[in-house]
Amino acid sequence: MTLPSSDGPTTLSPARIRFALLALALGGFGIGSTEFVAMGLLPNLASDLLPGLYAADPSAANAQAGWLISAYALGVVVGAPTIAAAAARWPRKQLLLALLAAFTLGTVASALLPSFELVLAARFLSALPHGAYFGIASLVAASLLGPGKRARGVALVLSGLTIANVVGVPAITWLGQSAGWRAAYLVVAAIFAATFLAVVLAMPWQAGDRAATMRNELKAFTRAQVWFALAIGAIGFGGLFAVYSYVAPLVTDVTGLNAGAVPFVLVVIGVGMTVGNLVGGAFADRSVRRTMYAFFGVMLLALVGLALTATNIVGLLLFLFLVGASAAALAPTIQTRLMDVARDSQSIAAALNHSALNLGNALGAYLGGLAIATGLGYVAPVWIGLGLSAVGVLFAVVTFAIDRERRRRGFVVPYGTGLVETVEPA
């Protein structure tokens, strides 16, 4: 394997490539932990940071604590395009190290600050590097894996996030329930520090995109198909987060299990996400369109099933597994679509996917919390998630219909096989 370096081509051994990919995935593991651990610890965060409100109305306190999830998601939305566009020319290793240092400091601040308002601000700031990390790491992973494996490179980096939902989030949730949520976030900060060291040791030097400028990267926003792809993620992916944000009270108040069951339910979701991510990455390299339609269909069916059977433990576990699997399969699929339609704005396209998905996170968490706060109960966010996913499907139908029309008129529009080329008909 030959990659550019400051001194010319550098040949990497297969073992070195695996080490580098593992380091990138470890960063995804840390990001998955910091993003999703709040969902299992929502009642703990509410009771500690909003004690008066929690004593008077636990549902209202849980809904307000959901703002911590939304704040993180909005930080991703702001940070991903800003950092990716501004730093596209930076050497990739140095950029990843800077992002990991920011993650570490922001997560420590989240653990130590004393009030709800300050923790809210810290969650926003600590999320700023999220999308840029995944975007740059995905480009690096794709270059390490070689041609024709773009979606698999994206999926490999995302596998750290999904594995976090199998191992990291349940374990850290258990720790947070036992030793306090602040201890949980300190462990997450330690994961980021370990990733920093792993990237120092494993990651080869890679130049940034020397031809990239902020102006060229921002051209992605002038393309209608980019906006459609962003809408698919921002709205359609809200179906997952409307459910996931309030999974702890769903388990305890609807299914009737005790709080100790929450980490085990999170494992089930995490296993589904891990399987779905790998399957989605492999399928998206063959056909983005068919993969997107198939897994949106699974998600819609799973959300209906969950809403109807959440009082039963078997229904709860089965349909939460399917919600996690289908959503995770969509993540590399949507990212590949964005990289297709963004053409030469690849750095910002790779990062924008995480802005879109986390806008879905913020939207799902907000609307789900609004439904709970108005007294509709903890199943209501599932129905809201169904509506959001259905709107995502509509955007997918529109964007692929535009592709069909362009092909009919003589334009070349390949699916998931590199950049989308626009060719005037002969």
Short mmCIF file of N, CA, C and O in Angstrom, two decimals, residues 1 3-6 24 83-84 87-100 132-144 199-200 203-212 217 339 344-348 350:
data_model
loop_
_atom_site.label_atom_id
_atom_site.label_comp_id
_atom_site.label_asym_id
_atom_site.label_seq_id
_atom_site.Cartn_x
_atom_site.Cartn_y
_atom_site.Cartn_z
N MET A 1 0.87 -1.21 0.00
CA MET A 1 0.00 0.00 0.00
C MET A 1 0.89 1.23 0.00
O MET A 1 1.80 1.34 0.83
N LEU A 3 1.12 5.40 0.20
CA LEU A 3 0.44 6.64 0.54
C LEU A 3 1.42 7.78 0.46
O LEU A 3 2.63 7.60 0.67
N PRO A 4 0.96 9.01 0.20
CA PRO A 4 1.87 10.15 0.15
C PRO A 4 2.39 10.48 1.53
O PRO A 4 1.72 10.30 2.53
N SER A 5 3.59 10.93 1.60
CA SER A 5 4.17 11.40 2.86
C SER A 5 4.99 12.62 2.59
O SER A 5 5.21 13.02 1.45
N SER A 6 5.49 13.21 3.63
CA SER A 6 6.29 14.43 3.47
C SER A 6 7.58 14.16 2.72
O SER A 6 8.19 15.05 2.16
N LEU A 24 -8.36 4.70 14.08
CA LEU A 24 -9.47 5.54 13.61
C LEU A 24 -10.80 5.06 14.19
O LEU A 24 -11.64 5.87 14.59
N ILE A 83 -15.45 23.26 10.32
CA ILE A 83 -14.08 22.76 10.46
C ILE A 83 -13.63 22.06 9.19
O ILE A 83 -12.49 22.24 8.73
N ALA A 84 -14.50 21.26 8.58
CA ALA A 84 -14.12 20.52 7.38
C ALA A 84 -13.74 21.46 6.24
O ALA A 84 -12.76 21.23 5.53
N ALA A 87 -10.40 23.49 7.23
CA ALA A 87 -9.16 22.73 7.47
C ALA A 87 -8.91 21.66 6.43
O ALA A 87 -8.07 20.77 6.65
N ALA A 88 -9.58 21.70 5.27
CA ALA A 88 -9.43 20.65 4.27
C ALA A 88 -7.99 20.53 3.76
O ALA A 88 -7.56 19.45 3.34
N ARG A 89 -7.22 21.61 3.80
CA ARG A 89 -5.84 21.59 3.30
C ARG A 89 -4.85 21.10 4.35
O ARG A 89 -3.69 20.86 4.04
N TRP A 90 -5.28 20.99 5.61
CA TRP A 90 -4.36 20.57 6.66
C TRP A 90 -3.91 19.13 6.44
O TRP A 90 -4.70 18.29 5.95
N PRO A 91 -2.68 18.80 6.82
CA PRO A 91 -2.30 17.38 6.86
C PRO A 91 -3.27 16.62 7.76
O PRO A 91 -3.62 17.07 8.85
N ARG A 92 -3.71 15.47 7.30
CA ARG A 92 -4.83 14.80 7.96
C ARG A 92 -4.48 14.30 9.36
O ARG A 92 -5.33 14.32 10.25
N LYS A 93 -3.28 13.82 9.57
CA LYS A 93 -2.91 13.33 10.89
C LYS A 93 -2.94 14.46 11.91
O LYS A 93 -3.50 14.31 13.01
N GLN A 94 -2.36 15.60 11.57
CA GLN A 94 -2.35 16.73 12.50
C GLN A 94 -3.77 17.21 12.79
O GLN A 94 -4.09 17.58 13.92
N LEU A 95 -4.62 17.21 11.78
CA LEU A 95 -6.00 17.64 11.98
C LEU A 95 -6.72 16.68 12.92
O LEU A 95 -7.43 17.12 13.85
N LEU A 96 -6.55 15.38 12.73
CA LEU A 96 -7.20 14.41 13.60
C LEU A 96 -6.71 14.57 15.05
O LEU A 96 -7.50 14.48 15.99
N LEU A 97 -5.43 14.82 15.24
CA LEU A 97 -4.90 15.00 16.59
C LEU A 97 -5.48 16.25 17.25
O LEU A 97 -5.82 16.24 18.45
N ALA A 98 -5.62 17.32 16.51
CA ALA A 98 -6.22 18.53 17.06
C ALA A 98 -7.67 18.28 17.47
O ALA A 98 -8.12 18.72 18.53
N LEU A 99 -8.40 17.56 16.63
CA LEU A 99 -9.80 17.26 16.94
C LEU A 99 -9.91 16.38 18.19
O LEU A 99 -10.79 16.58 19.04
N LEU A 100 -9.02 15.39 18.32
CA LEU A 100 -9.06 14.50 19.48
C LEU A 100 -8.69 15.25 20.76
O LEU A 100 -9.26 14.97 21.83
N ALA A 132 -16.24 16.61 11.69
CA ALA A 132 -14.96 16.73 10.99
C ALA A 132 -14.10 15.49 11.23
O ALA A 132 -13.42 15.01 10.32
N TYR A 133 -14.13 14.96 12.47
CA TYR A 133 -13.34 13.74 12.74
C TYR A 133 -13.83 12.60 11.86
O TYR A 133 -13.04 11.93 11.19
N PHE A 134 -15.13 12.34 11.87
CA PHE A 134 -15.65 11.23 11.08
C PHE A 134 -15.40 11.46 9.59
O PHE A 134 -15.10 10.52 8.84
N GLY A 135 -15.54 12.70 9.13
CA GLY A 135 -15.32 12.98 7.72
C GLY A 135 -13.89 12.71 7.30
O GLY A 135 -13.64 11.99 6.32
N ILE A 136 -12.92 13.28 8.04
CA ILE A 136 -11.51 13.09 7.68
C ILE A 136 -11.10 11.64 7.89
O ILE A 136 -10.39 11.05 7.06
N ALA A 137 -11.53 11.04 8.99
CA ALA A 137 -11.18 9.64 9.26
C ALA A 137 -11.74 8.72 8.17
O ALA A 137 -11.09 7.74 7.78
N SER A 138 -12.93 9.01 7.67
CA SER A 138 -13.51 8.20 6.60
C SER A 138 -12.69 8.31 5.32
O SER A 138 -12.47 7.31 4.61
N LEU A 139 -12.23 9.51 4.99
CA LEU A 139 -11.39 9.68 3.80
C LEU A 139 -10.07 8.93 3.96
O LEU A 139 -9.59 8.29 3.01
N VAL A 140 -9.49 8.98 5.15
CA VAL A 140 -8.24 8.26 5.40
C VAL A 140 -8.47 6.75 5.30
O VAL A 140 -7.69 6.02 4.67
N ALA A 141 -9.54 6.26 5.92
CA ALA A 141 -9.83 4.82 5.88
C ALA A 141 -10.05 4.35 4.45
O ALA A 141 -9.58 3.28 4.06
N ALA A 142 -10.78 5.14 3.65
CA ALA A 142 -11.02 4.76 2.26
C ALA A 142 -9.71 4.69 1.49
O ALA A 142 -9.51 3.78 0.67
N SER A 143 -8.79 5.61 1.75
CA SER A 143 -7.50 5.58 1.05
C SER A 143 -6.66 4.38 1.50
O SER A 143 -5.93 3.79 0.70
N LEU A 144 -6.77 3.98 2.76
CA LEU A 144 -6.03 2.82 3.24
C LEU A 144 -6.58 1.52 2.66
O LEU A 144 -5.82 0.58 2.38
N VAL A 199 -3.40 7.35 17.52
CA VAL A 199 -3.22 8.04 16.23
C VAL A 199 -1.79 8.51 16.07
O VAL A 199 -1.21 8.42 14.97
N VAL A 200 -1.19 9.01 17.14
CA VAL A 200 0.22 9.41 17.09
C VAL A 200 1.09 8.24 16.64
O VAL A 200 1.97 8.38 15.78
N MET A 203 -1.05 6.22 12.83
CA MET A 203 -1.54 6.89 11.64
C MET A 203 -0.39 7.35 10.75
O MET A 203 0.53 8.01 11.22
N PRO A 204 -0.38 6.98 9.47
CA PRO A 204 0.64 7.50 8.57
C PRO A 204 0.41 8.97 8.25
O PRO A 204 -0.72 9.45 8.34
N TRP A 205 1.45 9.63 7.85
CA TRP A 205 1.29 11.02 7.42
C TRP A 205 0.51 11.02 6.12
O TRP A 205 0.77 10.23 5.22
N GLN A 206 -0.49 11.88 6.03
CA GLN A 206 -1.21 12.09 4.77
C GLN A 206 -1.41 13.57 4.56
O GLN A 206 -1.81 14.29 5.49
N ALA A 207 -1.13 14.00 3.35
CA ALA A 207 -1.36 15.41 3.04
C ALA A 207 -2.85 15.70 3.01
O ALA A 207 -3.68 14.82 2.77
N GLY A 208 -3.18 16.94 3.30
CA GLY A 208 -4.54 17.38 3.05
C GLY A 208 -4.76 17.57 1.57
O GLY A 208 -3.88 17.28 0.74
N ASP A 209 -5.92 18.04 1.22
CA ASP A 209 -6.24 18.30 -0.18
C ASP A 209 -5.69 19.67 -0.53
O ASP A 209 -6.27 20.70 -0.20
N ARG A 210 -4.54 19.67 -1.22
CA ARG A 210 -3.87 20.95 -1.51
C ARG A 210 -4.69 21.84 -2.44
O ARG A 210 -4.51 23.04 -2.47
N ALA A 211 -5.57 21.22 -3.22
CA ALA A 211 -6.40 22.01 -4.14
C ALA A 211 -7.64 22.57 -3.46
O ALA A 211 -8.36 23.37 -4.05
N ALA A 212 -7.89 22.13 -2.24
CA ALA A 212 -9.13 22.53 -1.56
C ALA A 212 -9.03 23.97 -1.07
O ALA A 212 -8.00 24.40 -0.57
N GLU A 217 -14.98 24.08 -1.30
CA GLU A 217 -15.70 23.15 -0.45
C GLU A 217 -17.15 23.60 -0.26
O GLU A 217 -18.08 22.78 -0.28
N MET A 339 -21.24 12.05 -0.77
CA MET A 339 -19.95 12.14 -1.45
C MET A 339 -20.12 12.03 -2.96
O MET A 339 -19.36 12.63 -3.72
N ASP A 344 -16.47 17.39 -6.24
CA ASP A 344 -15.10 17.58 -5.75
C ASP A 344 -15.03 18.17 -4.35
O ASP A 344 -13.94 18.39 -3.83
N SER A 345 -16.16 18.42 -3.71
CA SER A 345 -16.15 18.96 -2.33
C SER A 345 -16.19 17.80 -1.34
O SER A 345 -17.09 17.67 -0.52
N GLN A 346 -15.18 16.92 -1.41
CA GLN A 346 -15.23 15.67 -0.68
C GLN A 346 -15.04 15.82 0.83
O GLN A 346 -15.67 15.10 1.61
N SER A 347 -14.19 16.72 1.27
CA SER A 347 -13.97 16.87 2.72
C SER A 347 -15.24 17.32 3.42
O SER A 347 -15.65 16.77 4.45
N ILE A 348 -15.88 18.33 2.86
CA ILE A 348 -17.09 18.82 3.50
C ILE A 348 -18.24 17.83 3.34
O ILE A 348 -19.07 17.67 4.23
N ALA A 350 -18.01 14.53 3.32
CA ALA A 350 -17.83 13.46 4.30
C ALA A 350 -18.23 13.91 5.69
O ALA A 350 -18.72 13.11 6.50
#
